[in-house]
Coordinates of N, CA and C in Angstrom, one line a residue:
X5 N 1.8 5.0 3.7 CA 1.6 6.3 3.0 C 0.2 6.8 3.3
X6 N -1.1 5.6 3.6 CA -2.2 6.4 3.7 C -2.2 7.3 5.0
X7 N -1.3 6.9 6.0 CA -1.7 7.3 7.1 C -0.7 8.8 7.6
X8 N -0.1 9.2 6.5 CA 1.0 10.3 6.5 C 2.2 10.1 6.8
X9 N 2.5 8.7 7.2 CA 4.5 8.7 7.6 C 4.9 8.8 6.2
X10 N 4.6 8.6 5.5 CA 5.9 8.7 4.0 C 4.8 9.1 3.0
X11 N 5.7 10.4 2.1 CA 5.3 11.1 0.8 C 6.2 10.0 -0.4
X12 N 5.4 10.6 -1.6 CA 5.9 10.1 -3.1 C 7.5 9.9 -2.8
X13 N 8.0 10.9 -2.4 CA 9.7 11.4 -2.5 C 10.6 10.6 -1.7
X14 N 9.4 10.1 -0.3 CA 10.5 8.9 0.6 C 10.5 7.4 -0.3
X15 N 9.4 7.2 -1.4 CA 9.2 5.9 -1.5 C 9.9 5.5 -2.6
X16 N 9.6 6.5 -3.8 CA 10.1 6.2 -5.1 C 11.7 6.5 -5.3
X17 N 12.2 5.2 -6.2 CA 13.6 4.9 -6.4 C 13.9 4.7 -7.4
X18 N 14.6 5.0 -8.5 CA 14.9 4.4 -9.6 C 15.0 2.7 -9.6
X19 N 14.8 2.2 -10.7 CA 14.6 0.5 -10.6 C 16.3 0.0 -10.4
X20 N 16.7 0.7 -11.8 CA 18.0 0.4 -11.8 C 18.6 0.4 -10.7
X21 N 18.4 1.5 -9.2 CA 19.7 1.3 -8.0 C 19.3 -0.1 -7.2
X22 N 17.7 -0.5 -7.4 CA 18.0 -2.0 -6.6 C 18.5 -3.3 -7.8
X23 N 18.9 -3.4 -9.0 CA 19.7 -4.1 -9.5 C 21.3 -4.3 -9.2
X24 N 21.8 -5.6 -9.1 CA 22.9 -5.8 -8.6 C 23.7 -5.8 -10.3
X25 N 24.9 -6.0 -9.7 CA 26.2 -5.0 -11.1 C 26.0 -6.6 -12.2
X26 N 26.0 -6.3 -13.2 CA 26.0 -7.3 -14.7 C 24.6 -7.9 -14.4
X27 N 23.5 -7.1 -14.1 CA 21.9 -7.5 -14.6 C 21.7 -6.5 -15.5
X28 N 21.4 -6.7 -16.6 CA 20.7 -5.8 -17.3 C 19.2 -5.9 -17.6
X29 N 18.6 -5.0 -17.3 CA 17.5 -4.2 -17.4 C 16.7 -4.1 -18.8
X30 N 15.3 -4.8 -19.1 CA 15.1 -4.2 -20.6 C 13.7 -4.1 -20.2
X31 N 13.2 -3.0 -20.9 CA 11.4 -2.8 -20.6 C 11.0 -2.4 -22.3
X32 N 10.1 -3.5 -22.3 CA 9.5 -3.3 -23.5 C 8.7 -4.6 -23.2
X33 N 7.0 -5.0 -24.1 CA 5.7 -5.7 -24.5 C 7.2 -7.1 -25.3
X34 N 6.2 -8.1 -24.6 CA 6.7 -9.2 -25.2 C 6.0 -9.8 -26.1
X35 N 6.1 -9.4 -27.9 CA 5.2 -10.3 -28.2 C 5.3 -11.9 -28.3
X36 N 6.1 -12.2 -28.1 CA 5.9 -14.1 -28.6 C 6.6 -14.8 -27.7
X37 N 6.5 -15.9 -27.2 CA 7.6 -16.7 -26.4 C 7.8 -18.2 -27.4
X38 N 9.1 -18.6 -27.5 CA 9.2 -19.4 -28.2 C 9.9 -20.3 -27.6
X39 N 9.3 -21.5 -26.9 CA 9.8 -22.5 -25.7 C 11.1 -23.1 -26.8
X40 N 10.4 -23.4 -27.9 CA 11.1 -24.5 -28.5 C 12.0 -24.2 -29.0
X41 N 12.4 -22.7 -29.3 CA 13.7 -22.1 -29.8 C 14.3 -22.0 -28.5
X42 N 13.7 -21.9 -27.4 CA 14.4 -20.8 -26.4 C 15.2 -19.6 -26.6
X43 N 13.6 -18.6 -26.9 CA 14.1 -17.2 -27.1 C 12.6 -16.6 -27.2
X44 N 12.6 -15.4 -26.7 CA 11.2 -14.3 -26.0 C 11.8 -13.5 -27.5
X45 N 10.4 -12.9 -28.2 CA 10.6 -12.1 -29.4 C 9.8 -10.6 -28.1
X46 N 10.4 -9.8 -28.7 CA 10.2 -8.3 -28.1 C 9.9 -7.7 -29.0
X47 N 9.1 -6.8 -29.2 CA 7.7 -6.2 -30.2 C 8.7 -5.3 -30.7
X48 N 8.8 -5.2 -31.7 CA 10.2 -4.6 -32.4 C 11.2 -5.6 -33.1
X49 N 11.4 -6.6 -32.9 CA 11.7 -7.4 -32.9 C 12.9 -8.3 -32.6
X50 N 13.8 -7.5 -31.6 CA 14.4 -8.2 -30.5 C 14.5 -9.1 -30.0
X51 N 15.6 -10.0 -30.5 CA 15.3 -11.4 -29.7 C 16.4 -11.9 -28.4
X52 N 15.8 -12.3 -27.7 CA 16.3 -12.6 -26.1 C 16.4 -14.2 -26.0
X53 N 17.2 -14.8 -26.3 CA 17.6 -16.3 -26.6 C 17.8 -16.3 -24.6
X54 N 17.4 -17.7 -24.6 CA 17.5 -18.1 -23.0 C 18.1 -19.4 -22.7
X55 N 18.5 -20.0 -21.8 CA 18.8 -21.1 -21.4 C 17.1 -21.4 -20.6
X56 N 16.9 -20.7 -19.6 CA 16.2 -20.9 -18.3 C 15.3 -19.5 -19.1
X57 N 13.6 -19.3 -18.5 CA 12.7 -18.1 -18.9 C 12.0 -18.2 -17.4
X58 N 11.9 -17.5 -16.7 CA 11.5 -17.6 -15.6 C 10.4 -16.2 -15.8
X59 N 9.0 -16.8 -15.8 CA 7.6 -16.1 -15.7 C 7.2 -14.9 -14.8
X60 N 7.6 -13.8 -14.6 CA 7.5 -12.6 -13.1 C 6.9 -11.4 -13.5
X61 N 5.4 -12.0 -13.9 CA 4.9 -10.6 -14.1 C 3.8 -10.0 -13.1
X62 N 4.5 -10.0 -12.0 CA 4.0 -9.2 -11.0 C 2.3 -9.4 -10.9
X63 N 1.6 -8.2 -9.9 CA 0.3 -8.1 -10.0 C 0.2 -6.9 -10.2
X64 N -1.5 -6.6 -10.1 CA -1.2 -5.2 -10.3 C -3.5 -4.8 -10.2
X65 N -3.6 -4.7 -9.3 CA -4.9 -4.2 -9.1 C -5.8 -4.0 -10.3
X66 N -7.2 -5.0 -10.3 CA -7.8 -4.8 -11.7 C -9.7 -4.3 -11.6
X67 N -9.2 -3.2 -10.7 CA -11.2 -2.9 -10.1 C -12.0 -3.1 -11.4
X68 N -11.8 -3.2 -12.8 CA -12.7 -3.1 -13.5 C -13.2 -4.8 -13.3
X69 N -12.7 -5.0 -12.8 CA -12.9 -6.9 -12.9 C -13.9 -7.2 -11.8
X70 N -14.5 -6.3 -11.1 CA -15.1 -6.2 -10.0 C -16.7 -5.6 -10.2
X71 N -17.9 -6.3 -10.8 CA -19.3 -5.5 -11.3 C -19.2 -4.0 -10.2
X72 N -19.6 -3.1 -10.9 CA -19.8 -2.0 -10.4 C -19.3 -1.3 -9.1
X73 N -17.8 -1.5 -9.4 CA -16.6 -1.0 -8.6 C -16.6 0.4 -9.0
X74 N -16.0 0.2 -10.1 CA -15.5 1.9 -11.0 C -16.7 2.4 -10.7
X75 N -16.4 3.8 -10.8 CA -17.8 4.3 -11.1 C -17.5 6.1 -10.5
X76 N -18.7 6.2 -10.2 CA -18.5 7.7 -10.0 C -18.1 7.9 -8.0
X77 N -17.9 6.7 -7.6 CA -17.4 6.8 -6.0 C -15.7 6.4 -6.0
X78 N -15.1 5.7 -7.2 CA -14.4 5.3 -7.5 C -13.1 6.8 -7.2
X79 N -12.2 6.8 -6.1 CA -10.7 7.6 -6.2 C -11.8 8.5 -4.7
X80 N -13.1 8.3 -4.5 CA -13.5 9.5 -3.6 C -13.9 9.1 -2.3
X81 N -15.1 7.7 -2.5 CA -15.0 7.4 -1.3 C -14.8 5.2 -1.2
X82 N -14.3 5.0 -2.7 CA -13.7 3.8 -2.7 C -12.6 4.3 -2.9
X83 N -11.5 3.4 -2.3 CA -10.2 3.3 -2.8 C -9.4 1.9 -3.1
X84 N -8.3 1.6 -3.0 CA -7.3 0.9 -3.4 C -6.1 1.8 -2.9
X85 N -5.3 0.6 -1.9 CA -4.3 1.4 -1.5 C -3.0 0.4 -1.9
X86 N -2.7 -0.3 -2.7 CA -1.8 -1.2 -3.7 C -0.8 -0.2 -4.7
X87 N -1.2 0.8 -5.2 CA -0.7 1.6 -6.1 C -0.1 3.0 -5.4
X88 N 0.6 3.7 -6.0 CA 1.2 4.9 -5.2 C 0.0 5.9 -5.4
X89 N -0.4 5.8 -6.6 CA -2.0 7.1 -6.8 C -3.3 6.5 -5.8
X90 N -3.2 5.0 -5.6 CA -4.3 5.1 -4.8 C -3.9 5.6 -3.6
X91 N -2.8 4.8 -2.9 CA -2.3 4.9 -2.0 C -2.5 6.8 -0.9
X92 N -1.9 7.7 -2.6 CA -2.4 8.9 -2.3 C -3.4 9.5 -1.8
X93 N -4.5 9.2 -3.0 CA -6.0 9.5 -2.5 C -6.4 8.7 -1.5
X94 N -6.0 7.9 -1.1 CA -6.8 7.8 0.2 C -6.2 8.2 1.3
X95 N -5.0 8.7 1.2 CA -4.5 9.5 2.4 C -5.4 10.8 2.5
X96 N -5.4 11.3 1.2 CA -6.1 12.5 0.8 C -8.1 12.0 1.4
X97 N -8.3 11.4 1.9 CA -9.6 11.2 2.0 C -10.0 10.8 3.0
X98 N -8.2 10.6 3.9 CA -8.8 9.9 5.4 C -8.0 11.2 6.2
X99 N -7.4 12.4 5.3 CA -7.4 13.4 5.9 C -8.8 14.2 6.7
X100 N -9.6 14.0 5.4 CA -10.8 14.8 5.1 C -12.0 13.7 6.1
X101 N -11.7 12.7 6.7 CA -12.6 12.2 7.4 C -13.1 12.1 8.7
X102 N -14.2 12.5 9.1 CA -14.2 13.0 10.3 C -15.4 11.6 11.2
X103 N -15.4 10.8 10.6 CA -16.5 9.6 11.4 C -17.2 9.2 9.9
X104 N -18.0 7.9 10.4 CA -18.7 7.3 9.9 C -18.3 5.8 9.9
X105 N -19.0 5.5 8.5 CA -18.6 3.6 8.3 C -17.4 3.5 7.4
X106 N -16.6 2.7 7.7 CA -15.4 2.2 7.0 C -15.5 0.4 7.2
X107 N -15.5 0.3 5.4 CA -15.3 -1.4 5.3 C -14.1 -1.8 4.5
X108 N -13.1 -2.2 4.6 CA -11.8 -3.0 4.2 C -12.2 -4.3 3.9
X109 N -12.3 -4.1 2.8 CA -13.1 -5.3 1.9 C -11.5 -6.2 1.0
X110 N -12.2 -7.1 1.3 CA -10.8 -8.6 0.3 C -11.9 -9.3 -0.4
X111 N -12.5 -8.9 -1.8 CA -13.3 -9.8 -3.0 C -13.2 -10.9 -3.2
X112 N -11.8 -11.4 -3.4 CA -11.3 -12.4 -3.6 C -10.2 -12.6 -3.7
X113 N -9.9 -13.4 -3.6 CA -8.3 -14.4 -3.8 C -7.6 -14.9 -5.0
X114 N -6.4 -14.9 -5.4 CA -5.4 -14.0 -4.8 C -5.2 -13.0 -4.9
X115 N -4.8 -11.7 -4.1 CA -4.0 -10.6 -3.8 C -2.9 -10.4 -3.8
X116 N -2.4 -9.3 -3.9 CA -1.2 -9.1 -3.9 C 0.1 -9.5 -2.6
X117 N -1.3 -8.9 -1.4 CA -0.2 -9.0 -0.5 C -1.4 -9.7 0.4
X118 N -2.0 -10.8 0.8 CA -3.0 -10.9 1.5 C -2.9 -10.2 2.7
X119 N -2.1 -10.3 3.6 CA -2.2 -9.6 5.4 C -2.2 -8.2 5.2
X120 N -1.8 -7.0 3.7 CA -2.1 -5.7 3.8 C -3.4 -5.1 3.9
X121 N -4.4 -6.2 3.7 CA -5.7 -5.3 4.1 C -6.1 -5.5 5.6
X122 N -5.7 -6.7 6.3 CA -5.8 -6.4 8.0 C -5.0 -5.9 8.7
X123 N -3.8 -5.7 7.9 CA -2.8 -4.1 8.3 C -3.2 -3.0 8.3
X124 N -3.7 -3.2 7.0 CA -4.2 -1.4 7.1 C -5.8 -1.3 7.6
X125 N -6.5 -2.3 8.1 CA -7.4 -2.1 9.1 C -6.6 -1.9 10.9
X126 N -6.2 -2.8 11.0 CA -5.4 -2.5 12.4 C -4.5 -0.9 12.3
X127 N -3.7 -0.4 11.4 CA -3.2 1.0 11.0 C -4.4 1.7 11.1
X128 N -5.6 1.8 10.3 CA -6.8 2.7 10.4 C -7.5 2.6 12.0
X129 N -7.6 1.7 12.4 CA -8.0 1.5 14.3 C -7.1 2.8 14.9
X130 N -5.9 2.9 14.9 CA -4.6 2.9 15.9 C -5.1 4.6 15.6
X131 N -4.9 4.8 13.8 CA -5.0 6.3 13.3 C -6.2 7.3 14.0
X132 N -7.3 6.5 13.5 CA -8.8 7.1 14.3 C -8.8 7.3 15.8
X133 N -7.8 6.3 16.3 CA -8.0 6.3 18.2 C -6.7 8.0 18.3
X134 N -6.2 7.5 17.7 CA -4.9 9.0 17.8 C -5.4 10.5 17.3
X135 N -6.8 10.2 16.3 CA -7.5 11.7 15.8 C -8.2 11.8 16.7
X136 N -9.0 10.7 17.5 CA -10.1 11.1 18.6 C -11.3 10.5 17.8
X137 N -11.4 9.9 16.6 CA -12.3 9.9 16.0 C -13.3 8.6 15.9
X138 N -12.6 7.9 17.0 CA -12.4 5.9 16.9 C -13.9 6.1 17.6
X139 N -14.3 6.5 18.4 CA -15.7 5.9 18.7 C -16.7 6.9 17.8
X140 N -16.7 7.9 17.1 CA -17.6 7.8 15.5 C -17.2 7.3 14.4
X141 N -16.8 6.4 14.4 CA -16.6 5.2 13.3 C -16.5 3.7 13.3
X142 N -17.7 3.1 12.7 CA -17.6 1.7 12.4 C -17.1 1.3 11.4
X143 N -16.1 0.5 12.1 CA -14.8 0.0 11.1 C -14.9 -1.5 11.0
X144 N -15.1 -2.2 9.6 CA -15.3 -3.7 9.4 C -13.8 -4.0 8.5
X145 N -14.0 -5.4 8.5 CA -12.9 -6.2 7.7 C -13.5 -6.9 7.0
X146 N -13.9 -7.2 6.0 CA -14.7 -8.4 5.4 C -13.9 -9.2 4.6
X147 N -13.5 -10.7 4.5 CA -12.7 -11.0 3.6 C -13.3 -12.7 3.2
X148 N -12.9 -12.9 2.0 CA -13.7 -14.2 1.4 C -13.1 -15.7 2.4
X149 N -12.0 -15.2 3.1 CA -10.9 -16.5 4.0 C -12.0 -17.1 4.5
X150 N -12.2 -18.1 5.3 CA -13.0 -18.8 6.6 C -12.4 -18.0 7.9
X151 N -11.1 -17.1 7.7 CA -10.6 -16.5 9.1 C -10.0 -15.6 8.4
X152 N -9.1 -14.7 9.5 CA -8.4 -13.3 9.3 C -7.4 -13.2 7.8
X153 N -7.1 -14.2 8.7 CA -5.3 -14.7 8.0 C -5.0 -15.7 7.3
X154 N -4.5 -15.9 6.0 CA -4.5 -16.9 5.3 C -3.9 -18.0 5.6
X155 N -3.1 -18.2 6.7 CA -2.1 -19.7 7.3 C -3.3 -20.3 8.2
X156 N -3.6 -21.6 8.4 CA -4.4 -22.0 8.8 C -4.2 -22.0 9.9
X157 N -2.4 -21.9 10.9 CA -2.4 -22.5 12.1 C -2.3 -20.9 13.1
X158 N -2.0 -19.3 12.2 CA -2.4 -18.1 12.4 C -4.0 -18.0 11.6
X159 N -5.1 -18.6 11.7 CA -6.0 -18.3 11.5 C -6.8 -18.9 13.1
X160 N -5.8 -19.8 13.1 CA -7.0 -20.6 14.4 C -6.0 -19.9 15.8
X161 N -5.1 -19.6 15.5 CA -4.2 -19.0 17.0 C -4.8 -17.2 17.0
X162 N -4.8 -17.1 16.0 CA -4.9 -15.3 15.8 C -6.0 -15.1 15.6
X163 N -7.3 -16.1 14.8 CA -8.0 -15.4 14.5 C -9.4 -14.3 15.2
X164 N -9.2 -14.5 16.3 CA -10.3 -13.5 17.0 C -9.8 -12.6 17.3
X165 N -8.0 -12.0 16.8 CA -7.8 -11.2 17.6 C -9.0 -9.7 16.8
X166 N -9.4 -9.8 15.3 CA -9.8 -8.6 14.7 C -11.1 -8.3 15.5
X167 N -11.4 -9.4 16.1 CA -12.7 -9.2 17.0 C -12.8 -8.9 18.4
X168 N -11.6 -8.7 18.9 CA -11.1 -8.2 20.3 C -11.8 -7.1 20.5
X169 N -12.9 -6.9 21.5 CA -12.9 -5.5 22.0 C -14.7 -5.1 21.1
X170 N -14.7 -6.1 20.1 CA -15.7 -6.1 18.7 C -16.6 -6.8 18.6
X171 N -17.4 -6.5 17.9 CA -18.6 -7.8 17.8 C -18.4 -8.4 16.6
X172 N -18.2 -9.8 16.3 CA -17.8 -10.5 15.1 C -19.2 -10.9 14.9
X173 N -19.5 -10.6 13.3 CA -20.9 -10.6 12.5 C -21.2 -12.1 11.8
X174 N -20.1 -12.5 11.6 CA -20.3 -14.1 10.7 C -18.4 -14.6 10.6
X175 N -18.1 -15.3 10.1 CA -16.8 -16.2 10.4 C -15.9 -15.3 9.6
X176 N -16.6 -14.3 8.3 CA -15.6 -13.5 7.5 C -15.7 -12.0 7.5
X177 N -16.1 -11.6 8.6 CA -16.9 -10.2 8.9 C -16.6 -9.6 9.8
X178 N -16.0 -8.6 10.8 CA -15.6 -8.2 12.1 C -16.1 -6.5 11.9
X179 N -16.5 -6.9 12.7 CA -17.3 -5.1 13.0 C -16.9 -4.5 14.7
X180 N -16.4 -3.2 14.6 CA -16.5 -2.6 15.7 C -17.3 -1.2 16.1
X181 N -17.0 -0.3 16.6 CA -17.4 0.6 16.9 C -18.8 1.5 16.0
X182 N -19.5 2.2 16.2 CA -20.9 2.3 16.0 C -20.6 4.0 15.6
X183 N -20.9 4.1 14.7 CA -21.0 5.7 14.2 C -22.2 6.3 14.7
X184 N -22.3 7.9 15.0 CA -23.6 8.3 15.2 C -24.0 8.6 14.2
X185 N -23.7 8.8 12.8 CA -23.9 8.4 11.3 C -23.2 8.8 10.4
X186 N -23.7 7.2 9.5 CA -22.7 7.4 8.4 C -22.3 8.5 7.8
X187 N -21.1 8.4 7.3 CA -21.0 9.9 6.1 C -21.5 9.7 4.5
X188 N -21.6 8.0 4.5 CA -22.0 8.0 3.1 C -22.4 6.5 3.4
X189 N -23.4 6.0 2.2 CA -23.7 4.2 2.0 C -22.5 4.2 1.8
X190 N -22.5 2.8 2.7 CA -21.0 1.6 2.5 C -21.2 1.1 0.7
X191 N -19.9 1.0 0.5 CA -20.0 -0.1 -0.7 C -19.0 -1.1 -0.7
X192 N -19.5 -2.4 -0.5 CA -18.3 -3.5 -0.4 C -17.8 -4.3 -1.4
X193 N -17.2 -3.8 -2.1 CA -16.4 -4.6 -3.5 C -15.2 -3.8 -4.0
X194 N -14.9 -4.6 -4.3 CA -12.9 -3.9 -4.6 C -12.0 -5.3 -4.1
X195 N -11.3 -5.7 -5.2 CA -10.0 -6.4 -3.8 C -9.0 -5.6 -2.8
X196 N -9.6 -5.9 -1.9 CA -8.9 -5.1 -0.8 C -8.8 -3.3 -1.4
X197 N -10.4 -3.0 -1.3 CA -10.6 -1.9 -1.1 C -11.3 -1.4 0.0
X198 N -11.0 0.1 0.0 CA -11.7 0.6 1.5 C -12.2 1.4 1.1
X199 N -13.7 1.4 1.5 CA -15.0 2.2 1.4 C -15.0 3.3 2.4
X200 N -16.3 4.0 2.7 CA -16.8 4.9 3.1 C -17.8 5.5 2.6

């Protein structure tokens, strides 16, 4: 989505059409779990008796958890591309970009999707070479791993590929191409956020 192949309208689906026929669906705050009854109380007070309780509460991006993420660069020239609203604005910001530094930053571990932030640095590469823009912009990866990729045996087979063509800065760092200047100070913190 950051890069313009798909709007809001191609992605979003009702929840219910990917459920298969006799799952039922309930959304509401769980207040209590009671192992020893086997049964989840639902704030209202709804009770959901279980045989089996199987724990799936997703992730879900938490920049405030990050010292001095939020802020007043936060949606403009930090993003987060995990969510559909970030996802947006930073389409909306890599429209508006014409060179400079770009850092695709990974804070820490775990993430949602670990390989989506050296996707969407390899996606950001491909985009900038197709606007014309790839040699005014220095584009880094920085991520807390010892290597690219979180499998050990694609970290030691793959891992120089982020550095192909690049000058790699330290074991968790890959830097390419050289801006004639920045558009803004970098700022590197976010999980798997992208600066400028």
């Amino acid at each position: 989505m950051s890069f313009g192949g798909y709007r809001r309208s191609d992605l979003v689906r009702p929840r219910r059409r990917f459920l298969a026929p006799g799952v039922r669906m309930l959304r509401g705050e769980v207040e209590r779990v009671a192992p020893a009854d086997n049964v989840v109380r639902l704030a209202g007070g709804q009770l959901l008796p279980y045989t089996y309780l199987v724990i799936a509460t997703g992730t879900a991006p938490r920049p405030e958890q990050t010292p001095g993420l939020l802020g007043l660069r936060w949606g403009r020239t930090v993003h987060e591309f995990y969510t559909l609203a970030g996802a947006e604005r930073l389409a909306g910001a890599l429209q508006r970009f014409r060179g400079g530094r770009v850092v695709v930053d990974v804070v820490d571990m775990p993430i949602k999707c670990p390989v989506a932030p050296l996707e969407l640095t390899f996606l950001l590469d491909a985009a900038l070479r197709h606007r014309g823009l790839r040699d005014r912009t220095e584009l880094t990866y920085a991520t807390p791993l010892p290597g690219a990729f979180t499998r050990p045996i694609a970290s030691h087979l793959l891992g120089s590929m982020p550095a192909t063509g690049t000058s790699r800065s330290n074991p968790t760092s890959w830097s390419s191409g050289s801006p004639s200047t920045p558009s803004s100070p970098t700022t590197t913190a976010g999980s798997a956020t992208t600066c400028w």
